[in-house]
Amino acid sequence: MKNNKSDILTAILTTTTVLVFMLMLYFVKLGSISNKYPLYTGIFIVLMLFIITSAYLKQKNHFTKKGRKKTNHKQKYNIILLAVWIITGLFMLYSDIIVFKKYWLFSLILLLLFTPLFMIFKRFSTDYRDKLWHWYTAGIEIAFVIAAVMCFLFRPQMEGYRYCGLTINPNVFARFLLSVWICLLFRINENVHKVADMKKYIRIGIEGGMVLFFMYATGSRTSFLAVAVISFIWFIVLVYYSRKNNKIFLRHLILAIAISIPSFAMSHIALNTIPDIVNRPITYENDKLFVSNNDNCTICYAAGTDHIDNTIPSSAQAGVSAIDRITSIFDDNTTLDTILNGRLEIYKHYIEDIDYEGHIKYSKKFNHKRVPHAHNSWIQVAYTYGLLAGIAYTLLTILAFIYSIRYLIKFNNKRSTAVLPLLIVIAFGITSLTECLILPIQSLLAFSFYFTVGELINSK
C-alpha cells in the first residue's frame, strides 16, 4: 500500500514538474530569451535542482520488501556514450571560458545538472525508470490537451497564414506537436506491450486526430517529415516484434486511426467556428506572421531576419498546410535553396566562421540582415562553441542513434519503453537538420533528447 501511495505521489510530482517546464517554455517562446536569459536560466536551474533532489531522496528509499536489492546492479554504464557526453560538455565549457557567451555557461547545465541526474536515475530499477517515462509523456499529453483547448477557444486560424497555435511561430508549435506525437506512438506501444483494453485507444485516436490537424495547419515541412519517418519506423518495429499477436495490434491501430479521422475533421470545424463565437482572441505583441505564395510557397519570415514582411500578398492561399508546402517542392522551378527557405546561404556563412574558440552570440549578421541562429543544431554548436565541440556534439548524436537501436533490440518485449529512445533521437535528428535545438530552456525536444542520452548511458 505504501509503495502504491509513493508511486502516486511520484506520478503527481513528475507530471506537475513537466507541466511547470512546459509553462516555462511557453513564456520563453513568447518573449525574447536574449533579454531574459538570466531569469529563464534561473527558473530552469531551480526546476532541475528540484528534480535532482526529489530523485535522490526517492532512490534512497527505493528498496523492495524484506531488504532485497533496490536496483539491477548487473547493468553497467555505457562508458563510450558517457565519455562523449562529458567531452562534449568540457569542449563547450572551454569555449564558455575563452569567449563568454550571451547565453552563458550552458555547458555547466549539461555537466552539473544533467550528469548527476543520470547518475541518480542509474540507481533506479528499469521498471521504475519506465514509470518515469510514462509519467513524463503523460505530462506532455496533458499540456497538449490544455494547449488545444486554449487554441480552440482563443487562437483562431487566420486566412492566408500558417497556424501558430499558442506560440508566435508555426515551426515552434509544430515541434511541440511532434513531441506529442511521439508520446502517442509510445502510448500505443505501451498498450500493446501490456495488452491493454481497446477503450484506451479511443483517447489516443482523438488526440492523434487533433495533433495531425494542428500539424497540417502549421505548414511545417520538417516536423511533418519527422512525423512520417518516426511513424513508419515505429510501425515496422511494432509489426515485427508483435508478430505473435499482430491481429490484436492491427485491430487496435485501425481503431485509433478510425477515431482520428473524425477527430481531424472536428478539429478543423472547431478551430474555424468556436473562436469566432467566443470572440476573445489572444494576440501577442511579437506575433510573427508566416504566409505562403501560390508560386513556390516561400514564407515571408523564413530565417528570422531583421526585415520582416507581415503583409499578405494578393496570391496568399487560404489555410496553407504542410501538404501544400510539401507538394510545392516538386514544382519545376523549385531549387534546393528555395525548398530550404534560404538556409543553404545561412549554412554557408556560419560554416565559414567556425573556429576553435567559438563566438559570443548564436546569431550572425550578413547581407545587411541578422539571422538568429544557424537553423542547424550541429553547425550552431560548432559556430558558438568551437569546432571540437561541434564534432563531439555530432558524434554524441550519432552514437545516441546507434545505441537507441541497440536499446530497442535488447529491451523490446521486456520494456514498454524500448522504442521511445529511438523515436526521440530520430525526431531530434531530423528537426536539427533545419532548426537549432540546443538549449533545453528553449526546446522540449532538446530536453527529451538529453534525458534520452542519460537513459542510454544507464542501459549498457
Short mmCIF file of C-alpha atoms in Angstrom, two decimals:
data_model
loop_
_atom_site.label_atom_id
_atom_site.label_comp_id
_atom_site.label_asym_id
_atom_site.label_seq_id
_atom_site.Cartn_x
_atom_site.Cartn_y
_atom_site.Cartn_z
CA MET A 1 0.00 0.00 0.00
CA LYS A 2 2.87 2.36 0.88
CA ASN A 3 4.52 1.65 -2.46
CA ASN A 4 1.31 2.49 -4.29
CA LYS A 5 0.95 5.77 -2.41
CA SER A 6 4.59 6.56 -3.10
CA ASP A 7 4.15 5.86 -6.81
CA ILE A 8 1.04 8.03 -6.96
CA LEU A 9 2.90 10.88 -5.27
CA THR A 10 5.85 10.48 -7.63
CA ALA A 11 3.49 10.43 -10.61
CA ILE A 12 1.86 13.66 -9.48
CA LEU A 13 5.23 15.32 -8.86
CA THR A 14 6.61 14.17 -12.22
CA THR A 15 3.65 15.27 -14.31
CA THR A 16 3.39 18.56 -12.39
CA THR A 17 7.09 19.22 -12.96
CA VAL A 18 6.66 18.56 -16.68
CA LEU A 19 3.69 20.96 -16.79
CA VAL A 20 5.72 23.65 -15.00
CA PHE A 21 8.53 23.13 -17.50
CA MET A 22 6.03 23.40 -20.38
CA LEU A 23 4.68 26.62 -18.87
CA MET A 24 8.22 28.00 -18.72
CA LEU A 25 8.77 27.05 -22.37
CA TYR A 26 5.55 28.88 -23.23
CA PHE A 27 6.81 32.15 -21.76
CA VAL A 28 10.30 31.62 -23.21
CA LYS A 29 8.83 31.29 -26.69
CA LEU A 30 6.53 34.29 -26.29
CA GLY A 31 9.28 36.60 -25.11
CA SER A 32 12.84 37.14 -26.20
CA ILE A 33 15.20 34.78 -24.41
CA SER A 34 18.10 37.11 -25.16
CA ASN A 35 16.55 39.77 -22.91
CA LYS A 36 15.52 37.45 -20.08
CA TYR A 37 18.06 34.65 -20.30
CA PRO A 38 19.21 35.02 -16.65
CA LEU A 39 15.61 34.78 -15.43
CA TYR A 40 14.73 31.78 -17.58
CA THR A 41 18.01 30.05 -16.75
CA GLY A 42 17.47 30.64 -13.04
CA ILE A 43 13.98 29.12 -13.22
CA PHE A 44 15.31 26.15 -15.18
CA ILE A 45 18.15 25.57 -12.69
CA VAL A 46 15.71 25.65 -9.77
CA LEU A 47 13.48 23.19 -11.61
CA MET A 48 16.40 20.87 -12.33
CA LEU A 49 17.62 21.06 -8.73
CA PHE A 50 14.12 20.14 -7.57
CA ILE A 51 14.16 17.10 -9.91
CA ILE A 52 17.64 16.08 -8.72
CA THR A 53 16.71 16.42 -5.04
CA SER A 54 13.43 14.53 -5.47
CA ALA A 55 15.15 11.76 -7.43
CA TYR A 56 17.94 11.49 -4.84
CA LEU A 57 15.52 11.24 -1.92
CA LYS A 58 13.44 8.72 -3.83
CA GLN A 59 16.37 6.46 -4.71
CA LYS A 60 17.47 6.37 -1.06
CA ASN A 61 14.15 4.74 -0.21
CA HIS A 62 13.93 2.69 -3.39
CA PHE A 63 14.05 -0.74 -1.74
CA THR A 64 11.83 -3.71 -2.33
CA LYS A 65 10.28 -5.60 0.55
CA LYS A 66 12.45 -7.53 3.02
CA GLY A 67 15.55 -5.51 2.16
CA ARG A 68 16.25 -7.05 -1.24
CA LYS A 69 18.37 -5.20 -3.79
CA LYS A 70 16.86 -1.93 -4.82
CA THR A 71 18.23 -1.88 -8.36
CA ASN A 72 19.54 -4.17 -11.02
CA HIS A 73 23.27 -3.60 -10.49
CA LYS A 74 24.17 -6.00 -13.27
CA GLN A 75 23.62 -3.15 -15.69
CA LYS A 76 26.73 -1.14 -16.47
CA TYR A 77 27.29 2.38 -17.71
CA ASN A 78 27.73 2.88 -21.42
CA ILE A 79 31.26 4.21 -20.98
CA ILE A 80 31.66 5.32 -24.61
CA LEU A 81 28.50 7.40 -24.63
CA LEU A 82 29.20 8.77 -21.16
CA ALA A 83 32.72 9.78 -22.21
CA VAL A 84 31.47 11.56 -25.35
CA TRP A 85 28.79 13.33 -23.27
CA ILE A 86 31.38 14.63 -20.79
CA ILE A 87 33.89 15.53 -23.54
CA THR A 88 31.18 17.50 -25.36
CA GLY A 89 30.40 19.40 -22.17
CA LEU A 90 34.08 20.09 -21.49
CA PHE A 91 34.70 21.43 -25.01
CA MET A 92 31.68 23.69 -24.55
CA LEU A 93 32.96 24.78 -21.13
CA TYR A 94 36.35 25.65 -22.64
CA SER A 95 34.60 27.86 -25.20
CA ASP A 96 32.40 29.39 -22.50
CA ILE A 97 35.52 30.40 -20.55
CA ILE A 98 37.53 31.66 -23.54
CA VAL A 99 34.61 33.51 -25.13
CA PHE A 100 31.93 34.35 -22.56
CA LYS A 101 28.59 33.73 -24.28
CA LYS A 102 25.44 35.77 -24.43
CA TYR A 103 23.71 32.55 -23.43
CA TRP A 104 26.29 31.89 -20.76
CA LEU A 105 27.54 28.66 -19.23
CA PHE A 106 25.14 26.28 -20.95
CA SER A 107 27.96 23.75 -20.66
CA LEU A 108 27.61 23.73 -16.86
CA ILE A 109 23.91 22.96 -17.18
CA LEU A 110 24.83 19.81 -19.11
CA LEU A 111 27.75 18.84 -16.87
CA LEU A 112 26.48 19.80 -13.41
CA LEU A 113 22.72 19.31 -13.71
CA PHE A 114 22.00 16.61 -16.28
CA THR A 115 25.00 14.38 -15.50
CA PRO A 116 24.31 13.99 -11.73
CA LEU A 117 20.68 13.27 -12.57
CA PHE A 118 21.80 10.49 -14.91
CA MET A 119 23.86 9.01 -12.08
CA ILE A 120 20.88 9.08 -9.72
CA PHE A 121 18.50 7.56 -12.25
CA LYS A 122 21.01 4.75 -12.68
CA ARG A 123 20.20 3.56 -9.18
CA PHE A 124 16.53 3.06 -10.01
CA SER A 125 15.27 -0.23 -11.36
CA THR A 126 14.44 -0.41 -15.05
CA ASP A 127 10.76 -0.86 -14.14
CA TYR A 128 10.78 2.36 -12.17
CA ARG A 129 12.57 4.26 -14.95
CA ASP A 130 9.86 3.01 -17.30
CA LYS A 131 7.29 4.52 -14.95
CA LEU A 132 9.14 7.83 -15.01
CA TRP A 133 9.00 7.85 -18.81
CA HIS A 134 5.29 7.03 -18.60
CA TRP A 135 4.64 9.97 -16.29
CA TYR A 136 6.89 12.26 -18.33
CA THR A 137 4.95 11.55 -21.53
CA ALA A 138 1.67 11.86 -19.63
CA GLY A 139 2.68 15.38 -18.60
CA ILE A 140 3.32 16.32 -22.23
CA GLU A 141 -0.07 14.91 -23.28
CA ILE A 142 -1.83 16.88 -20.55
CA ALA A 143 -0.02 20.02 -21.69
CA PHE A 144 -1.23 19.35 -25.24
CA VAL A 145 -4.85 18.98 -24.15
CA ILE A 146 -4.64 22.30 -22.30
CA ALA A 147 -3.00 23.95 -25.31
CA ALA A 148 -5.61 22.51 -27.69
CA VAL A 149 -8.49 23.84 -25.57
CA MET A 150 -6.86 27.27 -25.48
CA CYS A 151 -6.37 27.18 -29.27
CA PHE A 152 -9.98 26.18 -29.94
CA LEU A 153 -11.23 28.97 -27.71
CA PHE A 154 -8.86 31.88 -28.24
CA ARG A 155 -6.45 31.36 -31.18
CA PRO A 156 -8.40 31.38 -34.48
CA GLN A 157 -6.79 30.35 -37.74
CA MET A 158 -6.18 33.41 -39.92
CA GLU A 159 -6.87 33.12 -43.62
CA GLY A 160 -3.66 33.08 -45.66
CA TYR A 161 -1.39 32.43 -42.67
CA ARG A 162 0.27 29.34 -41.29
CA TYR A 163 -1.16 28.48 -37.88
CA CYS A 164 0.99 29.32 -34.85
CA GLY A 165 -1.11 27.76 -32.11
CA LEU A 166 -0.27 29.16 -28.69
CA THR A 167 3.18 30.24 -29.87
CA ILE A 168 4.35 33.08 -32.12
CA ASN A 169 5.91 30.77 -34.70
CA PRO A 170 4.25 27.84 -36.56
CA ASN A 171 7.51 25.86 -36.60
CA VAL A 172 7.79 26.09 -32.81
CA PHE A 173 4.23 24.88 -32.36
CA ALA A 174 4.86 22.06 -34.85
CA ARG A 175 7.91 20.87 -32.88
CA PHE A 176 5.76 20.71 -29.76
CA LEU A 177 3.19 18.67 -31.71
CA LEU A 178 5.99 16.36 -32.85
CA SER A 179 6.82 15.64 -29.20
CA VAL A 180 3.15 14.93 -28.51
CA TRP A 181 3.01 12.57 -31.50
CA ILE A 182 5.99 10.66 -30.09
CA CYS A 183 4.10 10.32 -26.81
CA LEU A 184 1.04 8.91 -28.60
CA LEU A 185 3.12 6.34 -30.50
CA PHE A 186 4.76 5.39 -27.23
CA ARG A 187 1.33 5.08 -25.61
CA ILE A 188 0.19 2.65 -28.31
CA ASN A 189 3.41 0.68 -27.92
CA GLU A 190 2.89 0.59 -24.16
CA ASN A 191 -0.72 -0.58 -24.55
CA VAL A 192 0.32 -3.33 -26.97
CA HIS A 193 3.07 -4.39 -24.58
CA LYS A 194 0.56 -4.64 -21.71
CA VAL A 195 -2.31 -5.94 -23.91
CA ALA A 196 -4.47 -3.05 -22.72
CA ASP A 197 -8.20 -2.68 -23.25
CA MET A 198 -9.29 -1.26 -26.62
CA LYS A 199 -11.09 1.60 -24.87
CA LYS A 200 -7.73 3.24 -24.24
CA TYR A 201 -7.27 3.70 -27.98
CA ILE A 202 -10.29 5.99 -28.17
CA ARG A 203 -8.42 8.75 -26.34
CA ILE A 204 -5.29 8.11 -28.41
CA GLY A 205 -7.31 8.37 -31.62
CA ILE A 206 -8.95 11.64 -30.57
CA GLU A 207 -5.61 13.18 -29.57
CA GLY A 208 -3.95 11.82 -32.71
CA GLY A 209 -6.52 13.45 -34.97
CA MET A 210 -6.08 16.78 -33.19
CA VAL A 211 -2.28 16.59 -33.42
CA LEU A 212 -2.37 15.79 -37.13
CA PHE A 213 -4.80 18.64 -37.82
CA PHE A 214 -2.70 21.20 -35.98
CA MET A 215 0.43 19.86 -37.67
CA TYR A 216 -1.32 20.20 -41.04
CA ALA A 217 -2.34 23.77 -40.21
CA THR A 218 1.16 24.85 -39.19
CA GLY A 219 2.53 24.01 -42.63
CA SER A 220 5.80 22.83 -41.05
CA ARG A 221 7.50 20.51 -43.53
CA THR A 222 10.36 19.47 -41.23
CA SER A 223 8.11 18.37 -38.37
CA PHE A 224 5.68 16.76 -40.82
CA LEU A 225 8.57 14.79 -42.33
CA ALA A 226 9.73 13.75 -38.85
CA VAL A 227 6.20 12.55 -38.02
CA ALA A 228 6.13 10.47 -41.21
CA VAL A 229 9.58 8.94 -40.65
CA ILE A 230 9.16 8.03 -36.98
CA SER A 231 5.64 6.69 -37.63
CA PHE A 232 6.92 4.43 -40.41
CA ILE A 233 9.82 3.14 -38.29
CA TRP A 234 7.55 2.68 -35.28
CA PHE A 235 5.03 0.72 -37.37
CA ILE A 236 7.67 -1.59 -38.87
CA VAL A 237 9.22 -2.22 -35.45
CA LEU A 238 5.91 -2.93 -33.76
CA VAL A 239 4.69 -5.20 -36.57
CA TYR A 240 7.93 -7.17 -36.43
CA TYR A 241 8.12 -7.54 -32.66
CA SER A 242 4.38 -8.09 -32.25
CA ARG A 243 4.11 -10.72 -34.95
CA LYS A 244 2.72 -13.26 -32.47
CA ASN A 245 -0.27 -11.00 -31.80
CA ASN A 246 -0.30 -8.83 -34.92
CA LYS A 247 -4.03 -9.25 -35.31
CA ILE A 248 -4.62 -7.63 -31.93
CA PHE A 249 -2.15 -4.83 -32.62
CA LEU A 250 -3.56 -4.07 -36.08
CA ARG A 251 -7.11 -4.17 -34.77
CA HIS A 252 -6.25 -1.63 -32.09
CA LEU A 253 -4.30 0.53 -34.54
CA ILE A 254 -7.18 0.56 -37.03
CA LEU A 255 -9.50 1.64 -34.20
CA ALA A 256 -7.18 4.53 -33.31
CA ILE A 257 -6.93 5.59 -36.97
CA ALA A 258 -10.70 5.32 -37.46
CA ILE A 259 -11.27 7.62 -34.49
CA SER A 260 -8.54 10.07 -35.55
CA ILE A 261 -10.25 10.79 -38.91
CA PRO A 262 -13.43 12.37 -37.45
CA SER A 263 -11.25 13.97 -34.76
CA PHE A 264 -9.22 15.66 -37.52
CA ALA A 265 -12.41 16.92 -39.20
CA MET A 266 -13.97 18.10 -35.95
CA SER A 267 -10.77 19.93 -35.01
CA HIS A 268 -10.91 21.80 -38.32
CA ILE A 269 -14.53 22.79 -37.73
CA ALA A 270 -13.89 23.76 -34.10
CA LEU A 271 -10.90 25.98 -34.88
CA ASN A 272 -12.85 27.85 -37.55
CA THR A 273 -16.03 28.36 -35.54
CA ILE A 274 -15.53 28.35 -31.77
CA PRO A 275 -13.04 31.27 -31.56
CA ASP A 276 -15.49 33.44 -33.51
CA ILE A 277 -18.28 32.52 -31.12
CA VAL A 278 -16.13 33.19 -28.04
CA ASN A 279 -14.77 36.33 -29.72
CA ARG A 280 -11.90 36.78 -27.24
CA PRO A 281 -8.84 36.19 -29.46
CA ILE A 282 -5.45 36.11 -27.78
CA THR A 283 -2.79 38.09 -29.62
CA TYR A 284 0.87 38.62 -28.76
CA GLU A 285 2.89 41.76 -29.22
CA ASN A 286 5.59 39.92 -31.18
CA ASP A 287 3.39 37.55 -33.21
CA LYS A 288 5.24 36.55 -36.38
CA LEU A 289 3.03 36.11 -39.41
CA PHE A 290 4.03 33.42 -41.89
CA VAL A 291 2.34 33.44 -45.30
CA SER A 292 2.69 31.37 -48.44
CA ASN A 293 2.67 32.33 -52.12
CA ASN A 294 0.96 30.30 -54.81
CA ASP A 295 4.16 30.19 -56.85
CA ASN A 296 6.53 28.34 -54.56
CA CYS A 297 5.16 28.51 -51.01
CA THR A 298 8.00 30.71 -49.81
CA ILE A 299 7.34 32.14 -46.37
CA CYS A 300 7.92 35.84 -45.78
CA TYR A 301 9.62 35.27 -42.45
CA ALA A 302 11.87 32.35 -43.27
CA ALA A 303 15.05 32.82 -41.31
CA GLY A 304 14.14 35.27 -38.57
CA THR A 305 15.83 38.26 -40.16
CA ASP A 306 15.59 41.87 -39.10
CA HIS A 307 13.50 42.67 -42.17
CA ILE A 308 10.06 41.12 -41.89
CA ASP A 309 7.21 41.50 -44.32
CA ASN A 310 4.00 40.80 -42.45
CA THR A 311 1.66 41.77 -45.29
CA ILE A 312 -0.38 39.15 -47.10
CA PRO A 313 0.40 39.08 -50.82
CA SER A 314 -2.56 39.04 -53.17
CA SER A 315 -1.74 35.44 -54.09
CA ALA A 316 -1.75 34.17 -50.50
CA GLN A 317 -3.51 30.86 -50.07
CA ALA A 318 -6.24 30.34 -47.53
CA GLY A 319 -5.39 27.68 -44.99
CA VAL A 320 -1.81 26.99 -46.02
CA SER A 321 -0.99 23.44 -44.96
CA ALA A 322 2.02 21.19 -44.62
CA ILE A 323 0.75 19.15 -47.59
CA ASP A 324 0.62 22.28 -49.78
CA ARG A 325 4.16 23.20 -48.85
CA ILE A 326 5.48 19.67 -49.37
CA THR A 327 3.89 19.29 -52.82
CA SER A 328 5.37 22.65 -53.83
CA ILE A 329 8.82 21.06 -53.55
CA PHE A 330 8.17 19.17 -56.78
CA ASP A 331 7.50 22.28 -58.88
CA ASP A 332 9.76 22.52 -61.92
CA ASN A 333 11.24 25.89 -60.94
CA THR A 334 11.90 24.96 -57.32
CA THR A 335 15.56 24.88 -56.22
CA LEU A 336 17.02 23.30 -53.10
CA ASP A 337 17.66 26.72 -51.59
CA THR A 338 14.04 27.66 -52.24
CA ILE A 339 12.86 24.47 -50.55
CA LEU A 340 15.04 25.30 -47.54
CA ASN A 341 13.90 28.95 -47.49
CA GLY A 342 17.41 30.32 -47.93
CA ARG A 343 19.00 28.05 -45.36
CA LEU A 344 21.85 26.99 -47.67
CA GLU A 345 23.15 30.54 -47.61
CA ILE A 346 22.80 30.60 -43.83
CA TYR A 347 24.73 27.33 -43.50
CA LYS A 348 27.48 28.68 -45.76
CA HIS A 349 28.01 31.90 -43.78
CA TYR A 350 28.01 30.11 -40.43
CA ILE A 351 30.42 27.39 -41.58
CA GLU A 352 32.84 30.00 -42.97
CA ASP A 353 33.29 31.49 -39.48
CA ILE A 354 33.68 28.30 -37.47
CA ASP A 355 36.86 28.37 -35.37
CA TYR A 356 38.23 26.65 -32.26
CA GLU A 357 37.16 29.26 -29.69
CA GLY A 358 33.53 29.89 -30.61
CA HIS A 359 31.52 33.10 -30.70
CA ILE A 360 29.66 35.27 -28.24
CA LYS A 361 26.25 35.04 -29.91
CA TYR A 362 24.14 32.37 -31.55
CA SER A 363 23.05 34.92 -34.13
CA LYS A 364 25.08 36.19 -37.07
CA LYS A 365 24.75 39.20 -39.36
CA PHE A 366 25.41 39.04 -43.08
CA ASN A 367 23.99 40.69 -46.21
CA HIS A 368 22.61 43.52 -44.04
CA LYS A 369 20.41 41.20 -42.01
CA ARG A 370 20.73 39.32 -38.74
CA VAL A 371 19.84 35.64 -38.56
CA PRO A 372 19.00 34.45 -35.01
CA HIS A 373 20.65 31.03 -35.38
CA ALA A 374 22.18 28.64 -37.92
CA HIS A 375 18.98 26.63 -38.48
CA ASN A 376 21.06 23.50 -37.84
CA SER A 377 21.96 22.20 -34.38
CA TRP A 378 25.40 20.78 -35.25
CA ILE A 379 26.54 23.82 -37.26
CA GLN A 380 25.28 26.02 -34.43
CA VAL A 381 27.28 24.14 -31.78
CA ALA A 382 30.42 24.28 -33.95
CA TYR A 383 29.95 28.02 -34.57
CA THR A 384 29.09 29.03 -30.99
CA TYR A 385 31.27 26.59 -29.04
CA GLY A 386 34.07 25.83 -31.47
CA LEU A 387 34.90 23.13 -33.99
CA LEU A 388 35.87 20.47 -31.43
CA ALA A 389 32.58 20.92 -29.55
CA GLY A 390 30.70 20.68 -32.84
CA ILE A 391 32.44 17.42 -33.74
CA ALA A 392 31.80 15.98 -30.27
CA TYR A 393 28.12 17.04 -30.36
CA THR A 394 27.70 15.43 -33.78
CA LEU A 395 29.35 12.24 -32.54
CA LEU A 396 27.06 12.29 -29.50
CA THR A 397 24.00 12.40 -31.77
CA ILE A 398 25.30 9.59 -33.99
CA LEU A 399 26.11 7.38 -31.00
CA ALA A 400 22.71 8.11 -29.46
CA PHE A 401 21.10 6.89 -32.67
CA ILE A 402 23.24 3.72 -32.75
CA TYR A 403 22.69 2.89 -29.09
CA SER A 404 18.96 3.63 -29.29
CA ILE A 405 18.76 0.86 -31.92
CA ARG A 406 20.69 -1.47 -29.61
CA TYR A 407 18.37 -0.41 -26.76
CA LEU A 408 15.37 -1.40 -28.87
CA ILE A 409 16.85 -4.77 -29.82
CA LYS A 410 17.86 -5.55 -26.24
CA PHE A 411 14.74 -4.47 -24.38
CA ASN A 412 11.89 -5.00 -26.80
CA ASN A 413 9.25 -7.34 -25.36
CA LYS A 414 10.93 -6.71 -21.98
CA ARG A 415 10.29 -2.99 -21.50
CA SER A 416 7.41 -0.90 -22.81
CA THR A 417 9.82 2.00 -23.36
CA ALA A 418 12.06 0.07 -25.76
CA VAL A 419 11.13 2.08 -28.86
CA LEU A 420 10.89 5.51 -27.18
CA PRO A 421 14.61 6.50 -27.26
CA LEU A 422 14.82 5.70 -30.98
CA LEU A 423 11.76 7.83 -31.75
CA ILE A 424 13.11 10.78 -29.76
CA VAL A 425 16.60 10.58 -31.29
CA ILE A 426 15.26 10.35 -34.85
CA ALA A 427 12.84 13.24 -34.30
CA PHE A 428 15.63 15.32 -32.77
CA GLY A 429 17.98 14.46 -35.65
CA ILE A 430 15.54 15.27 -38.45
CA THR A 431 14.42 18.53 -36.85
CA SER A 432 18.01 19.55 -36.13
CA LEU A 433 18.75 19.48 -39.86
CA THR A 434 16.80 22.71 -40.42
CA GLU A 435 16.30 24.11 -36.90
CA CYS A 436 18.51 24.89 -33.92
CA LEU A 437 17.63 22.63 -30.96
CA ILE A 438 20.33 23.00 -28.35
CA LEU A 439 19.08 24.82 -25.27
CA PRO A 440 16.69 22.70 -23.17
CA ILE A 441 15.42 26.02 -21.83
CA GLN A 442 14.02 26.69 -25.30
CA SER A 443 13.22 23.27 -26.72
CA LEU A 444 11.17 20.37 -25.35
CA LEU A 445 12.70 18.10 -27.97
CA ALA A 446 16.24 19.01 -26.86
CA PHE A 447 15.22 18.43 -23.23
CA SER A 448 13.86 15.00 -24.16
CA PHE A 449 16.97 14.21 -26.21
CA TYR A 450 19.32 14.90 -23.29
CA PHE A 451 17.26 12.70 -20.99
CA THR A 452 17.30 10.01 -23.65
CA VAL A 453 21.09 10.18 -23.76
CA GLY A 454 21.03 9.64 -20.00
CA GLU A 455 18.80 6.59 -20.35
CA LEU A 456 21.12 5.15 -23.00
CA ILE A 457 24.14 5.82 -20.77
CA ASN A 458 22.42 3.88 -17.98
CA SER A 459 21.44 0.94 -20.19
CA LYS A 460 24.59 -0.77 -21.41
#
